[in-house]
mmCIF file of C-alpha atoms in Angstrom:
data_model
loop_
_atom_site.group_PDB
_atom_site.id
_atom_site.type_symbol
_atom_site.label_atom_id
_atom_site.label_comp_id
_atom_site.label_asym_id
_atom_site.label_seq_id
_atom_site.Cartn_x
_atom_site.Cartn_y
_atom_site.Cartn_z
ATOM 1 C CA GLN A 154 38.840 -31.995 -85.451
ATOM 2 C CA LEU A 155 37.178 -30.727 -88.637
ATOM 3 C CA GLN A 156 33.658 -32.102 -88.901
ATOM 4 C CA LEU A 157 30.365 -31.699 -90.734
ATOM 5 C CA VAL A 158 27.265 -33.218 -89.137
ATOM 6 C CA GLU A 159 23.924 -33.602 -90.921
ATOM 7 C CA SER A 160 20.587 -33.656 -89.111
ATOM 8 C CA GLY A 161 16.881 -33.405 -89.883
ATOM 9 C CA GLY A 162 16.360 -36.533 -91.949
ATOM 10 C CA GLY A 163 13.710 -39.173 -91.491
ATOM 11 C CA LEU A 164 10.562 -40.683 -92.990
ATOM 12 C CA VAL A 165 8.054 -38.516 -94.838
ATOM 13 C CA GLN A 166 5.087 -39.170 -97.143
ATOM 14 C CA PRO A 167 5.167 -38.214 -100.831
ATOM 15 C CA GLY A 168 4.383 -34.524 -101.193
ATOM 16 C CA GLY A 169 5.755 -33.756 -97.749
ATOM 17 C CA SER A 170 8.704 -31.652 -96.637
ATOM 18 C CA LEU A 171 11.929 -32.017 -94.678
ATOM 19 C CA LYS A 172 14.667 -29.551 -93.798
ATOM 20 C CA LEU A 173 18.209 -30.876 -93.524
ATOM 21 C CA SER A 174 20.914 -29.073 -91.563
ATOM 22 C CA CYS A 175 24.688 -29.341 -91.935
ATOM 23 C CA ALA A 176 26.626 -27.954 -88.970
ATOM 24 C CA ALA A 177 30.379 -27.379 -89.127
ATOM 25 C CA SER A 178 32.792 -27.630 -86.208
ATOM 26 C CA GLY A 179 36.528 -27.017 -86.061
ATOM 27 C CA PHE A 180 36.467 -24.532 -88.942
ATOM 28 C CA SER A 181 34.448 -21.617 -90.266
ATOM 29 C CA LEU A 182 32.153 -22.128 -93.248
ATOM 30 C CA GLY A 183 32.424 -18.485 -94.272
ATOM 31 C CA GLY A 184 35.307 -19.097 -96.667
ATOM 32 C CA HIS A 185 33.868 -22.316 -98.086
ATOM 33 C CA ALA A 186 31.494 -23.443 -100.766
ATOM 34 C CA ILE A 187 29.016 -26.107 -99.613
ATOM 35 C CA ALA A 188 27.247 -28.803 -101.604
ATOM 36 C CA TRP A 189 24.667 -31.496 -100.943
ATOM 37 C CA PHE A 190 25.047 -34.931 -102.536
ATOM 38 C CA ARG A 191 22.880 -38.019 -102.274
ATOM 39 C CA GLN A 192 23.184 -41.723 -102.959
ATOM 40 C CA ALA A 193 20.316 -44.171 -103.333
ATOM 41 C CA PRO A 194 20.752 -47.967 -103.141
ATOM 42 C CA GLY A 195 22.172 -49.327 -106.382
ATOM 43 C CA LYS A 196 22.804 -45.863 -107.807
ATOM 44 C CA GLU A 197 25.845 -43.629 -108.119
ATOM 45 C CA ARG A 198 26.311 -40.610 -105.909
ATOM 46 C CA GLU A 199 24.744 -37.530 -107.466
ATOM 47 C CA ALA A 200 25.086 -33.834 -106.781
ATOM 48 C CA VAL A 201 21.895 -32.151 -105.572
ATOM 49 C CA SER A 202 22.770 -28.508 -104.963
ATOM 50 C CA TRP A 203 25.595 -26.112 -104.087
ATOM 51 C CA ILE A 204 25.920 -22.673 -102.531
ATOM 52 C CA SER A 205 28.904 -20.340 -102.864
ATOM 53 C CA ARG A 206 30.592 -17.957 -100.458
ATOM 54 C CA ILE A 207 28.506 -15.087 -101.846
ATOM 55 C CA ARG A 208 25.290 -17.156 -101.730
ATOM 56 C CA SER A 209 24.918 -17.907 -105.388
ATOM 57 C CA SER A 210 23.426 -21.382 -105.823
ATOM 58 C CA ASP A 211 22.412 -24.025 -108.318
ATOM 59 C CA TYR A 212 20.333 -27.209 -108.373
ATOM 60 C CA ALA A 213 20.143 -30.492 -110.205
ATOM 61 C CA ASP A 214 17.263 -30.602 -112.690
ATOM 62 C CA SER A 215 15.605 -33.359 -110.674
ATOM 63 C CA VAL A 216 15.124 -31.079 -107.641
ATOM 64 C CA LYS A 217 14.858 -27.638 -109.229
ATOM 65 C CA GLY A 218 11.788 -25.785 -108.008
ATOM 66 C CA ARG A 219 11.351 -28.119 -105.029
ATOM 67 C CA PHE A 220 14.579 -27.763 -103.003
ATOM 68 C CA THR A 221 16.192 -24.618 -101.596
ATOM 69 C CA ILE A 222 19.749 -24.371 -100.271
ATOM 70 C CA SER A 223 20.734 -21.636 -97.809
ATOM 71 C CA ARG A 224 23.462 -20.803 -95.319
ATOM 72 C CA ASP A 225 23.795 -19.009 -91.999
ATOM 73 C CA ASN A 226 27.462 -18.235 -91.439
ATOM 74 C CA THR A 227 26.777 -16.907 -87.937
ATOM 75 C CA LYS A 228 25.471 -20.346 -86.958
ATOM 76 C CA ASN A 229 28.113 -22.080 -89.117
ATOM 77 C CA THR A 230 25.309 -24.104 -90.691
ATOM 78 C CA VAL A 231 23.963 -24.862 -94.175
ATOM 79 C CA TYR A 232 20.401 -25.992 -94.860
ATOM 80 C CA LEU A 233 18.527 -27.893 -97.540
ATOM 81 C CA GLN A 234 14.780 -27.286 -97.536
ATOM 82 C CA MET A 235 13.082 -30.126 -99.426
ATOM 83 C CA ASN A 236 9.461 -29.700 -100.515
ATOM 84 C CA LYS A 237 7.066 -31.788 -102.621
ATOM 85 C CA LEU A 238 9.158 -34.839 -101.908
ATOM 86 C CA LYS A 239 8.960 -37.854 -104.210
ATOM 87 C CA SER A 240 9.879 -41.488 -103.714
ATOM 88 C CA GLU A 241 12.810 -40.875 -106.073
ATOM 89 C CA ASP A 242 14.295 -38.528 -103.450
ATOM 90 C CA THR A 243 14.883 -41.454 -101.084
ATOM 91 C CA ALA A 244 18.630 -41.618 -100.428
ATOM 92 C CA VAL A 245 21.406 -40.974 -97.961
ATOM 93 C CA TYR A 246 22.180 -37.261 -98.110
ATOM 94 C CA TYR A 247 25.690 -35.873 -97.539
ATOM 95 C CA CYS A 248 26.935 -32.322 -97.138
ATOM 96 C CA ALA A 249 30.438 -31.391 -98.259
ATOM 97 C CA ALA A 250 32.646 -28.297 -98.066
ATOM 98 C CA ARG A 251 35.655 -26.895 -99.893
ATOM 99 C CA GLN A 252 37.609 -23.667 -99.689
ATOM 100 C CA GLY A 253 36.987 -21.282 -102.547
ATOM 101 C CA GLY A 254 34.479 -21.676 -105.352
ATOM 102 C CA ALA A 255 31.623 -24.118 -105.712
ATOM 103 C CA THR A 256 31.716 -27.072 -108.094
ATOM 104 C CA TRP A 257 29.541 -30.021 -109.065
ATOM 105 C CA ASN A 258 32.549 -32.364 -108.784
ATOM 106 C CA ALA A 259 32.508 -34.380 -105.547
ATOM 107 C CA ALA A 260 36.238 -35.129 -105.773
ATOM 108 C CA GLU A 261 37.061 -31.469 -105.210
ATOM 109 C CA TYR A 262 35.394 -31.280 -101.797
ATOM 110 C CA ASP A 263 37.618 -31.699 -98.746
ATOM 111 C CA TYR A 264 35.209 -32.154 -95.827
ATOM 112 C CA TRP A 265 32.238 -34.523 -95.697
ATOM 113 C CA GLY A 266 29.472 -35.302 -93.269
ATOM 114 C CA GLN A 267 28.578 -38.835 -92.224
ATOM 115 C CA GLY A 268 25.350 -38.864 -94.218
ATOM 116 C CA ILE A 269 21.716 -38.926 -93.136
ATOM 117 C CA GLN A 270 18.810 -41.047 -94.382
ATOM 118 C CA VAL A 271 15.808 -39.501 -96.121
ATOM 119 C CA THR A 272 12.984 -41.917 -96.910
ATOM 120 C CA VAL A 273 9.909 -40.845 -98.886
ATOM 121 C CA SER A 274 7.197 -43.489 -98.700
ATOM 122 C CA SER A 275 3.469 -43.879 -98.158
#
């Protein structure tokens, strides 16, 4: 079965850090682009960041300078390092994968994780 599983979420104070992991099973991430999306209560799903097969990457303006996306193809895992967290970052975070090039468009991704909660609160 083809699966993506997120881990590393939880509760953190404003200004703190969390590192999310997205582990793939049943397929190799090497030929895939990976993206992180998030959805807060009452809001639409938004793209956070993506990373390509050759490790180019991009970020939403709201997280630029605070978040870093990376990948370790040997471990078949993608990461999202989140620093200087704000209450506005509170959401369920999803990783997604597609063969070929990266895109901001969620509809073009084929594989999705179950989502993991990130809560930023004092």
